[in-house]
Short mmCIF file of C-alpha atoms and ligand atoms in Angstrom, two decimals:
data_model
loop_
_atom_site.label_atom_id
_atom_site.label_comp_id
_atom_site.label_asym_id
_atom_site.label_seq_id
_atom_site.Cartn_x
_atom_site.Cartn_y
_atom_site.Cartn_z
CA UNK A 12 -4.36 10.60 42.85
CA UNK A 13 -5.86 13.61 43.98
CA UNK A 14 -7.75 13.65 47.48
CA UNK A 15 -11.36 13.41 47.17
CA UNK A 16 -13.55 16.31 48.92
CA UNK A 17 -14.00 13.89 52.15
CA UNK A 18 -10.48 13.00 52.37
CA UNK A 19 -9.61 17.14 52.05
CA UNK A 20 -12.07 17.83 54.95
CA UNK A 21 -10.39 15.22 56.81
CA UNK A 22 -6.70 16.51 56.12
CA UNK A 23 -7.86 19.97 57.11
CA UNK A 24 -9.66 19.02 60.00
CA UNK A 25 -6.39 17.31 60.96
CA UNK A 26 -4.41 20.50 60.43
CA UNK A 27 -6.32 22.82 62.91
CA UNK A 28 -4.66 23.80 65.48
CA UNK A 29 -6.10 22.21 68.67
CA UNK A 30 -4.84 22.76 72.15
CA UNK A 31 -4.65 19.98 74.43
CA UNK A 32 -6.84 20.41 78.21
CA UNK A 33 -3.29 20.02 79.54
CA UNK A 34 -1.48 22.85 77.21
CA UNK A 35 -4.51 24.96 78.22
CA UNK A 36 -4.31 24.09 82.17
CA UNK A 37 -0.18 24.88 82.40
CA UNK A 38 -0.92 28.12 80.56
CA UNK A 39 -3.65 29.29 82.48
CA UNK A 40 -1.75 28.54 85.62
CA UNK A 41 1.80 30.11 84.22
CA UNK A 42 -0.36 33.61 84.79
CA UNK A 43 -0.08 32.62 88.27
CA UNK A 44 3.26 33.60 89.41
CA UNK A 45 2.97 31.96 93.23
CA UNK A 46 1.30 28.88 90.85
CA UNK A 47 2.41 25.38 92.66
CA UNK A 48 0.91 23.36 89.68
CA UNK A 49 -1.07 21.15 92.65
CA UNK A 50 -4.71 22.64 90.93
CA UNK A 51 -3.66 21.56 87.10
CA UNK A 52 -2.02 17.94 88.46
CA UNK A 53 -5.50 17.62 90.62
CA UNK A 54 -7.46 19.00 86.71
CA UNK A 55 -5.17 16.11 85.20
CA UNK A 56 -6.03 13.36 87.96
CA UNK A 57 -9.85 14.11 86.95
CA UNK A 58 -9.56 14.39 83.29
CA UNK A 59 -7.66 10.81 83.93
CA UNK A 60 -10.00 8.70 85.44
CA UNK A 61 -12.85 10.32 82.92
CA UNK A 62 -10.90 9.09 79.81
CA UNK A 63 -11.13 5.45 81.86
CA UNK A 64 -14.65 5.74 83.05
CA UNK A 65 -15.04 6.95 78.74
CA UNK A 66 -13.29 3.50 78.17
CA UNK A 67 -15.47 1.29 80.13
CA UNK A 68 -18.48 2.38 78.91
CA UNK A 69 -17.35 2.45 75.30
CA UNK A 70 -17.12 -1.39 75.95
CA UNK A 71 -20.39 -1.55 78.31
CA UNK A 72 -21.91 -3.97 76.28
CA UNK A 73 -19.04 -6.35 75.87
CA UNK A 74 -17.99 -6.50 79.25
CA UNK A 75 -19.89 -7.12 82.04
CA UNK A 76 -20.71 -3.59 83.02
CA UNK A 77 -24.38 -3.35 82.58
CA UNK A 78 -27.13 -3.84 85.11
CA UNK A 79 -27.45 -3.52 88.95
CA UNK A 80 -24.79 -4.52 91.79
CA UNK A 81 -27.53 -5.39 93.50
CA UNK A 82 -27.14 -2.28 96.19
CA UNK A 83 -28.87 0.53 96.99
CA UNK A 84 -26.76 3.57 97.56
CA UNK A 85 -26.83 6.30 100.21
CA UNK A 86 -29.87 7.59 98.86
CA UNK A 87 -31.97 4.48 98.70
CA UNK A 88 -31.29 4.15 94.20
CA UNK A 89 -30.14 1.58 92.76
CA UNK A 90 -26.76 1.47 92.03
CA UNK A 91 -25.72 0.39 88.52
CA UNK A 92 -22.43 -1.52 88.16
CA UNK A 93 -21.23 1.49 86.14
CA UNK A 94 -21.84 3.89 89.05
CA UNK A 95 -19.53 1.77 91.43
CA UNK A 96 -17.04 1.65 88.38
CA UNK A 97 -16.86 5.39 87.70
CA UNK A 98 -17.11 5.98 91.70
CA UNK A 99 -13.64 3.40 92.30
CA UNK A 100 -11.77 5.02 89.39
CA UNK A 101 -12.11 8.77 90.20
CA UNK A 102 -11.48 7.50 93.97
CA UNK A 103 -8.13 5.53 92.48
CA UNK A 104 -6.87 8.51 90.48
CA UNK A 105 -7.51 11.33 92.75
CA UNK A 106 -5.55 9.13 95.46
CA UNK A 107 -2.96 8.33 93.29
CA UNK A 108 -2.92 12.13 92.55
CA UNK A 109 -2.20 13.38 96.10
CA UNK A 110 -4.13 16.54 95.56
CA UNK A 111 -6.86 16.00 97.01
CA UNK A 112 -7.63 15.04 100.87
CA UNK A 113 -11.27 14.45 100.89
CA UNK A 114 -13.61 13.50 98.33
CA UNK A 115 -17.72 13.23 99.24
CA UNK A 116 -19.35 10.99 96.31
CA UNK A 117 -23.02 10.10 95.49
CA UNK A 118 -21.88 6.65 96.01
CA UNK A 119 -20.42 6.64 98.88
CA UNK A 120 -22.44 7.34 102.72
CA UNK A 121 -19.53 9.17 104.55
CA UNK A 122 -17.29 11.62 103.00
CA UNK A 123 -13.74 9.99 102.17
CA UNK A 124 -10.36 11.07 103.69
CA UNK A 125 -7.40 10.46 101.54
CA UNK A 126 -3.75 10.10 102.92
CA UNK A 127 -1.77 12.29 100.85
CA UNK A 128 1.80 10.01 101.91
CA UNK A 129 3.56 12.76 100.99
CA UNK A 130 2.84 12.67 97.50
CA UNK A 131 0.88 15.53 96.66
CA UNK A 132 0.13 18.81 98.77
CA UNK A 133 -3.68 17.36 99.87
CA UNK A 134 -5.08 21.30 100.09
CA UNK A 135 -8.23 20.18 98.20
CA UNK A 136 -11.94 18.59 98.22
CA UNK A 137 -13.68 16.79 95.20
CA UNK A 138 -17.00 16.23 95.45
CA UNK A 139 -18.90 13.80 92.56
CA UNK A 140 -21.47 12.64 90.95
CA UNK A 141 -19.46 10.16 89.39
CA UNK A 142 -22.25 8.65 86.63
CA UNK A 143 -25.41 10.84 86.59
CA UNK A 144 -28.25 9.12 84.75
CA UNK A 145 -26.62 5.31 85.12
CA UNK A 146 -30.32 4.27 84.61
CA UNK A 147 -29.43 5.14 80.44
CA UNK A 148 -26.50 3.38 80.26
CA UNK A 149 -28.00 -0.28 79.58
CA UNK A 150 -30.01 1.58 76.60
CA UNK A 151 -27.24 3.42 75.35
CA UNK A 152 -28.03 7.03 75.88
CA UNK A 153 -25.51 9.89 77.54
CA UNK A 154 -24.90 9.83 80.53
CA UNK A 155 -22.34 11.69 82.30
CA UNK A 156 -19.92 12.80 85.47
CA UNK A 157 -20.31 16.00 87.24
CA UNK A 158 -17.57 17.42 89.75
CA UNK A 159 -16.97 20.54 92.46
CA UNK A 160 -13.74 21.48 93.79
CA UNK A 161 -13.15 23.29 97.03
CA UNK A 162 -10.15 24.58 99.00
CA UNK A 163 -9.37 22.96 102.40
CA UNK A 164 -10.65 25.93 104.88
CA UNK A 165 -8.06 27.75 106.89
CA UNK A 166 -8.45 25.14 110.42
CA UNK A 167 -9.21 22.02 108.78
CA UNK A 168 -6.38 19.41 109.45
CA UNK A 169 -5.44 17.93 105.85
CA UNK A 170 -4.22 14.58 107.45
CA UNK A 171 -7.81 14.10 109.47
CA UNK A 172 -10.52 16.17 107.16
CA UNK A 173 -14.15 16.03 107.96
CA UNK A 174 -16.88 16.44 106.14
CA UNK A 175 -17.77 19.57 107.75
CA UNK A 176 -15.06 20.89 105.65
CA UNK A 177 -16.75 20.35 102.19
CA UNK A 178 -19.80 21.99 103.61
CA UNK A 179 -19.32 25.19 101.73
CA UNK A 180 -21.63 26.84 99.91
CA UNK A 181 -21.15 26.96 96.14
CA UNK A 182 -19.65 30.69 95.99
CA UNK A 183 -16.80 29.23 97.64
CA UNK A 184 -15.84 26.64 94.02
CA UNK A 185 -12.42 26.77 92.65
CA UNK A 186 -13.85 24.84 89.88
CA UNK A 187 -16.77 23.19 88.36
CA UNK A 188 -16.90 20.77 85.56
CA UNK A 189 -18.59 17.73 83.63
CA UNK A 190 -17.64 15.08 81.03
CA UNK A 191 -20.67 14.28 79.25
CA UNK A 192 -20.14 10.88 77.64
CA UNK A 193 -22.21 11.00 74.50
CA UNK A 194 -21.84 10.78 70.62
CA UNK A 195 -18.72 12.12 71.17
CA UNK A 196 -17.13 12.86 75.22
CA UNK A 197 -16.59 16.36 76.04
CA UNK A 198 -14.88 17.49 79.32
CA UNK A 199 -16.85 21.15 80.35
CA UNK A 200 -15.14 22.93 83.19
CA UNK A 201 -15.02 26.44 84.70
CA UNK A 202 -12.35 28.04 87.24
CA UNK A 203 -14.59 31.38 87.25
CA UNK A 204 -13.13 32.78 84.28
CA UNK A 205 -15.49 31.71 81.72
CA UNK A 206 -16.26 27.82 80.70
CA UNK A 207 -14.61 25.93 78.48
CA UNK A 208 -15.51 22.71 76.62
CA UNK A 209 -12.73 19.96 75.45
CA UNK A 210 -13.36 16.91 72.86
CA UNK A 211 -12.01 13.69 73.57
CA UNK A 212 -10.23 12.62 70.31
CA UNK A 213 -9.93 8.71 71.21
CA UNK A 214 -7.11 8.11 68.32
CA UNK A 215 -4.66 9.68 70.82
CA UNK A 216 -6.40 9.68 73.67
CA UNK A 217 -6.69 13.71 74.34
CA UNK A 218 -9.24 16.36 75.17
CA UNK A 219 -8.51 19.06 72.68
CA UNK A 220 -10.03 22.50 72.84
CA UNK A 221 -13.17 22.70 70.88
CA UNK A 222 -15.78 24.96 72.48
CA UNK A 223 -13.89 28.05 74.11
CA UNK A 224 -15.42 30.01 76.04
CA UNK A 225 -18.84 28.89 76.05
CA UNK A 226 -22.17 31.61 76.29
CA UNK A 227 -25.40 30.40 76.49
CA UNK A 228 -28.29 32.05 75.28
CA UNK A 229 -30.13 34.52 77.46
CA UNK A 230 -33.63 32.67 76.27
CA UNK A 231 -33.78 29.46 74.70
CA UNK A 232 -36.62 27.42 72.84
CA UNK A 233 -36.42 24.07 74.87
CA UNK A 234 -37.30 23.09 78.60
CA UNK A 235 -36.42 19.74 80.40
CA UNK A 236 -38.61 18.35 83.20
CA UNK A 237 -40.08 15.02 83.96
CA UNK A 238 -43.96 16.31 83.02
CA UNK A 239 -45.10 12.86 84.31
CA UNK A 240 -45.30 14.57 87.77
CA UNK A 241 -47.36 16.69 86.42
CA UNK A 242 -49.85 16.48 88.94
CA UNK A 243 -47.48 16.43 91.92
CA UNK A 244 -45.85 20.59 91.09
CA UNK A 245 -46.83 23.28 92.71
CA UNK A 246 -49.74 25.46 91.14
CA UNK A 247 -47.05 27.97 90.03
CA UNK A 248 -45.16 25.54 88.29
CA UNK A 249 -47.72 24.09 86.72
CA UNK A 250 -49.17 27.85 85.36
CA UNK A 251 -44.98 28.20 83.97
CA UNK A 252 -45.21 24.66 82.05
CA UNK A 253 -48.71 25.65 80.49
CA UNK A 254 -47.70 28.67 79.64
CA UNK A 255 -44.62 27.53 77.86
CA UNK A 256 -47.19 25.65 75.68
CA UNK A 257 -49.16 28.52 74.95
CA UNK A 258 -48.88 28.98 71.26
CA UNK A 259 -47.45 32.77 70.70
CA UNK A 260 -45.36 33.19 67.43
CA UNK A 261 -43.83 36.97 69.42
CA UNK A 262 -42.37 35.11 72.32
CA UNK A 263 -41.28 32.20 70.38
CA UNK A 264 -43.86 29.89 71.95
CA UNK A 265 -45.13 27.20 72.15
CA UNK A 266 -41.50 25.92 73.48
CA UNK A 267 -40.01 22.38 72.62
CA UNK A 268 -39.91 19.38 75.46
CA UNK A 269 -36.63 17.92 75.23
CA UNK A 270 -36.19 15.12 78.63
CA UNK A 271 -33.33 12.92 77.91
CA UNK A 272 -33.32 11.54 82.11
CA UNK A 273 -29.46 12.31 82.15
CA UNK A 274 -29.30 15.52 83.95
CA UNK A 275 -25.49 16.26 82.35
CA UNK A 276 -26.79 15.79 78.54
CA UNK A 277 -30.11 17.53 79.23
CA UNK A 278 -28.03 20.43 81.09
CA UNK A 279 -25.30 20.18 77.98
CA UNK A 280 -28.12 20.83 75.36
CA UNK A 281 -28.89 23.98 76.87
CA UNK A 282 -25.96 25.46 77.34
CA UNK A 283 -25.45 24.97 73.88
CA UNK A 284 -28.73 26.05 72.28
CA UNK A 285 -30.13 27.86 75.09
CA UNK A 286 -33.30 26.22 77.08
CA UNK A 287 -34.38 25.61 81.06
CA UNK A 288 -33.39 22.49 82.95
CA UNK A 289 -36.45 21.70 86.06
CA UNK A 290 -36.22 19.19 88.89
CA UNK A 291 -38.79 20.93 90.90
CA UNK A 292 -40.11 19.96 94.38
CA UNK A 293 -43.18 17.42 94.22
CA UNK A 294 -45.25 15.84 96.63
CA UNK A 295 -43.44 12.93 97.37
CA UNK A 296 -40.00 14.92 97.30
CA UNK A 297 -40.18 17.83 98.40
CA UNK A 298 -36.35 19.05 98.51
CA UNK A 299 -36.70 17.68 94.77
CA UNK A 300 -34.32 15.24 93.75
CA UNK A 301 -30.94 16.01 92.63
CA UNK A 302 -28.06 16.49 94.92
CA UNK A 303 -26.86 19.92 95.89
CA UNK A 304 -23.04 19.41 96.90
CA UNK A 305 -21.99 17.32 93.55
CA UNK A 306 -24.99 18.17 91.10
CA UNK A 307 -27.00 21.49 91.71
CA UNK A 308 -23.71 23.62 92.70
CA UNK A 309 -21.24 22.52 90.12
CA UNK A 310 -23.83 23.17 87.22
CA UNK A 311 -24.72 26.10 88.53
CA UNK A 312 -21.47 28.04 88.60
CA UNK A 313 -21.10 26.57 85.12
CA UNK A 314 -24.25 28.07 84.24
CA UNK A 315 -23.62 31.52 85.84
CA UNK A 316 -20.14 31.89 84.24
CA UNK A 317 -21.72 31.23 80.56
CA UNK A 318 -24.06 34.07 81.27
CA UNK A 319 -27.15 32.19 82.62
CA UNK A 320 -28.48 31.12 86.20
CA UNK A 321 -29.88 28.61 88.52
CA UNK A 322 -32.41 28.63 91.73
CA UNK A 323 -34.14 26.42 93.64
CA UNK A 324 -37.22 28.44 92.85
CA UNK A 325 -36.12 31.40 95.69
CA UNK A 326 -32.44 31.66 96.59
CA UNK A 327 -29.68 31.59 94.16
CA UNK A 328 -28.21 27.74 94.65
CA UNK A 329 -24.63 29.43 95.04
CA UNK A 330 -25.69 30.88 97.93
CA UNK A 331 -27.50 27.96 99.40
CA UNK A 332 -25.66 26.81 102.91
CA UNK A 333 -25.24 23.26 102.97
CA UNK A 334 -26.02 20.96 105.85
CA UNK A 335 -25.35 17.80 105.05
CA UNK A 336 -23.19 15.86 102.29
CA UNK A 337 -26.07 14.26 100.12
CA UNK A 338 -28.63 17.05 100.53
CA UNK A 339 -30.60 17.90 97.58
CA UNK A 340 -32.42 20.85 96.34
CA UNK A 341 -35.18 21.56 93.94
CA UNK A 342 -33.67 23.38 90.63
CA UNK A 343 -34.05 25.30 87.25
CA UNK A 344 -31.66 26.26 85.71
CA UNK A 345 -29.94 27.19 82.23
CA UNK A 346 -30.74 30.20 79.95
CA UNK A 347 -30.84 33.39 82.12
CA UNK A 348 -34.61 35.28 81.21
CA UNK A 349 -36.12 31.50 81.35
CA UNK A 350 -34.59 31.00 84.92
CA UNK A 351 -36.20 34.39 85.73
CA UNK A 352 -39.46 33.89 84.07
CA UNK A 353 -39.59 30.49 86.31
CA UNK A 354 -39.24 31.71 89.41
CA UNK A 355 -41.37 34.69 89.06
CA UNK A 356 -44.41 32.19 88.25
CA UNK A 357 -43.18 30.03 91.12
CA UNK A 358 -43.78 33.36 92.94
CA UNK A 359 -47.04 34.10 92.00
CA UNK A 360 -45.33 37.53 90.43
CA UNK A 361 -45.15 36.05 86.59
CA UNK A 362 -46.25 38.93 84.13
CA UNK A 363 -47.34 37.23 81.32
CA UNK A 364 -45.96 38.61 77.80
P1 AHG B 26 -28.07 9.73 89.01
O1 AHG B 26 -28.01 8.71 87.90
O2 AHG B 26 -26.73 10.35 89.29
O3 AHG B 26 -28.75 9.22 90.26
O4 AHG B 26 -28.92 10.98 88.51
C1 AHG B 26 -30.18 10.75 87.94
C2 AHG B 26 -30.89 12.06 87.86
C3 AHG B 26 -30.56 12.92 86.66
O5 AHG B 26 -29.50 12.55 85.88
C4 AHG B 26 -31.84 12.94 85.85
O6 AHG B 26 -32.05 14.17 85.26
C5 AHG B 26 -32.88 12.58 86.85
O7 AHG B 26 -32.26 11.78 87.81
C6 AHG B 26 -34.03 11.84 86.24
O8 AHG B 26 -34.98 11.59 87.21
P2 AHG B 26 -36.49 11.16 86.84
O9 AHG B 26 -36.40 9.79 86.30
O10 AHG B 26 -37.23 11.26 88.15
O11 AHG B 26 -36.99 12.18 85.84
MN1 MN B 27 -26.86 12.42 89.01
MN1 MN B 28 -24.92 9.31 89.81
#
């Protein structure tokens, strides 16, 4: 019998010609001659413990995964039986790995040293947000896992690493990725040559190349903020977000709201269609909320290398210097004219179009 028009799509979606995330790590590293393969094995460790994480939560309702441990982490939240799940497994793999020596997690106070035993070469940091926006997971919406990779500095003692040695500013990333777990789990990394985006085809278990080399929009139609603190932002804030509202059919306003509370799926949407991420300052928070080490500074060079930008309102966050391990930093970011438009309001220099 003839295959039906479904079953043809099917067989030709099967025949494309996907590349694995570890085909596409050994070849970008074979164009590094002096190449030790430690960076793709560390890339492999991560991509690992995601596919894990991706199979816990696929389950989170039959096992018992949801709700609270009953803790508070570092930074006073609650922490979600996920978020200690996802924070133990990336800890476990990156361990096992042997290419890392230090890893400084959201869920964890101090930064962690990791003995190497002789297993790996130890010559790098991971910092992580292991589950951002646990609070969806018990009602089924995205969530995700954000991560930054730094070099050991020249001085720093592999064996005995302190956390003064992850305290570099964002510039200084070898890489930058995320795994947003959603309708379907996509691993989206950068190494400063551009960002690419991998599926997760769960029939064999493999991130395939779907979405190379990502550009987002210079402009976009959506912005993401929590408008509920409406009455906490800053007057220049406040004059941006009515402004977006402003019907003008030229400028393609009014803009659409789009606030899923996951910062990795909000951030994922626009990249993809083009649109503004905000977690500005407010009253009761004034450095904002999210973290800059293992949230702000990841995204960010993900942002910048698909053509668009992120500030805390004044300074690049790249070029932020870090102080402390948990530190966090007001932020827009996402398409590249919104990010502008944003922080000349914030200004007080916004010329309106
Ligand atoms: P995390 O779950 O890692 O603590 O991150 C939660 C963050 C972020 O994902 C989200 O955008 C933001 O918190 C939502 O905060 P509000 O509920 O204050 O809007
Ligand atoms: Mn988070
Ligand atoms: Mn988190």
């Amino acid at each position: 019998m003839a295959p039906t028009t479904n079953e043809q799509t099917i067989l030709e979606h099967d025949l494309k010609d996907f590349k694995t995330l570890e085909q596409y790590i050994i070849e970008q590293q074979d164009r590094f001659p002096h190449s030790t393969g430690a960076f793709s094995r560390l890339l492999r460790d991560i991509s690992l413990a995601a596919k894990i994480v991706n199979r816990d939560m696929r389950r989170a309702g039959l096992v018992d995964v949801h709700g609270t441990t009953g803790e508070t982490n570092v930074q006073g939240e609650v922490q979600q039986k996920m978020d200690a799940l996802a924070h133990k497994e990336f800890v476990l793999a990156l361990r096992r790995g042997g290419e890392c020596c230090l890893i400084g997690s959201e869920e964890h106070a101090e930064a962690i040293p990791l003995s190497t035993n002789g297993e790996g070469d130890g010559k790098y940091i991971v910092l992580l947000d292991p589950l951002d926006g646990s609070s969806n997971i018990d009602v089924n919406v995205s969530v995700g896992t954000i991560f930054s990779i730094y070099r050991l500095p020249d001085g720093h003692d592999k064996d005995k690493p302190k956390v003064e040695a992850a305290l570099q500013p964002g510039t200084e990333q070898v890489a930058a990725g995320y795994v947003v777990y959603g309708s379907s789990t996509m691993l989206v990394y950068t190494t400063g040559a551009g960002v690419n985006g991998f599926t997760l085809d769960p029939s064999i278990g493999e991130f395939l190349l779907s979405h190379p080399n990502i550009r987002t929009p210079a402009r976009g139609r959506v912005f993401s903020i929590n408008s509920g603190y409406y009455h906490s932002f800053a007057d220049g804030l406040c004059a941006y977000l009515d402004w977006l509202q402003e019907e003008d059919a030229d400028s393609g306003r009014p803009c659409k709201m789009r606030y899923i509370g996951s910062f990795v799926s909000d951030f994922h949407r626009n990249l993809l269609k083009g649109g503004i991420y905000m977690y500005p300052a407010t009253q009761s928070s004034p450095e904002g909320k999210l973290r800059l080490m293992y949230e702000a500074n990841p995204m960010a060079f993900i942002a910048e290398q698909a053509g668009g930008a992120a500030t805390d309102g004044h300074t690049r966050i790249l070029e932020k210097t870090p102080e402390k391990l948990h530190q966090r930093t007001p932020l827009f970011i996402g398409s590249r004219e919104m990010v502008e438009q944003a922080e000349a309001f914030l200004q007080g220099t916004a010329v309106s179009e």
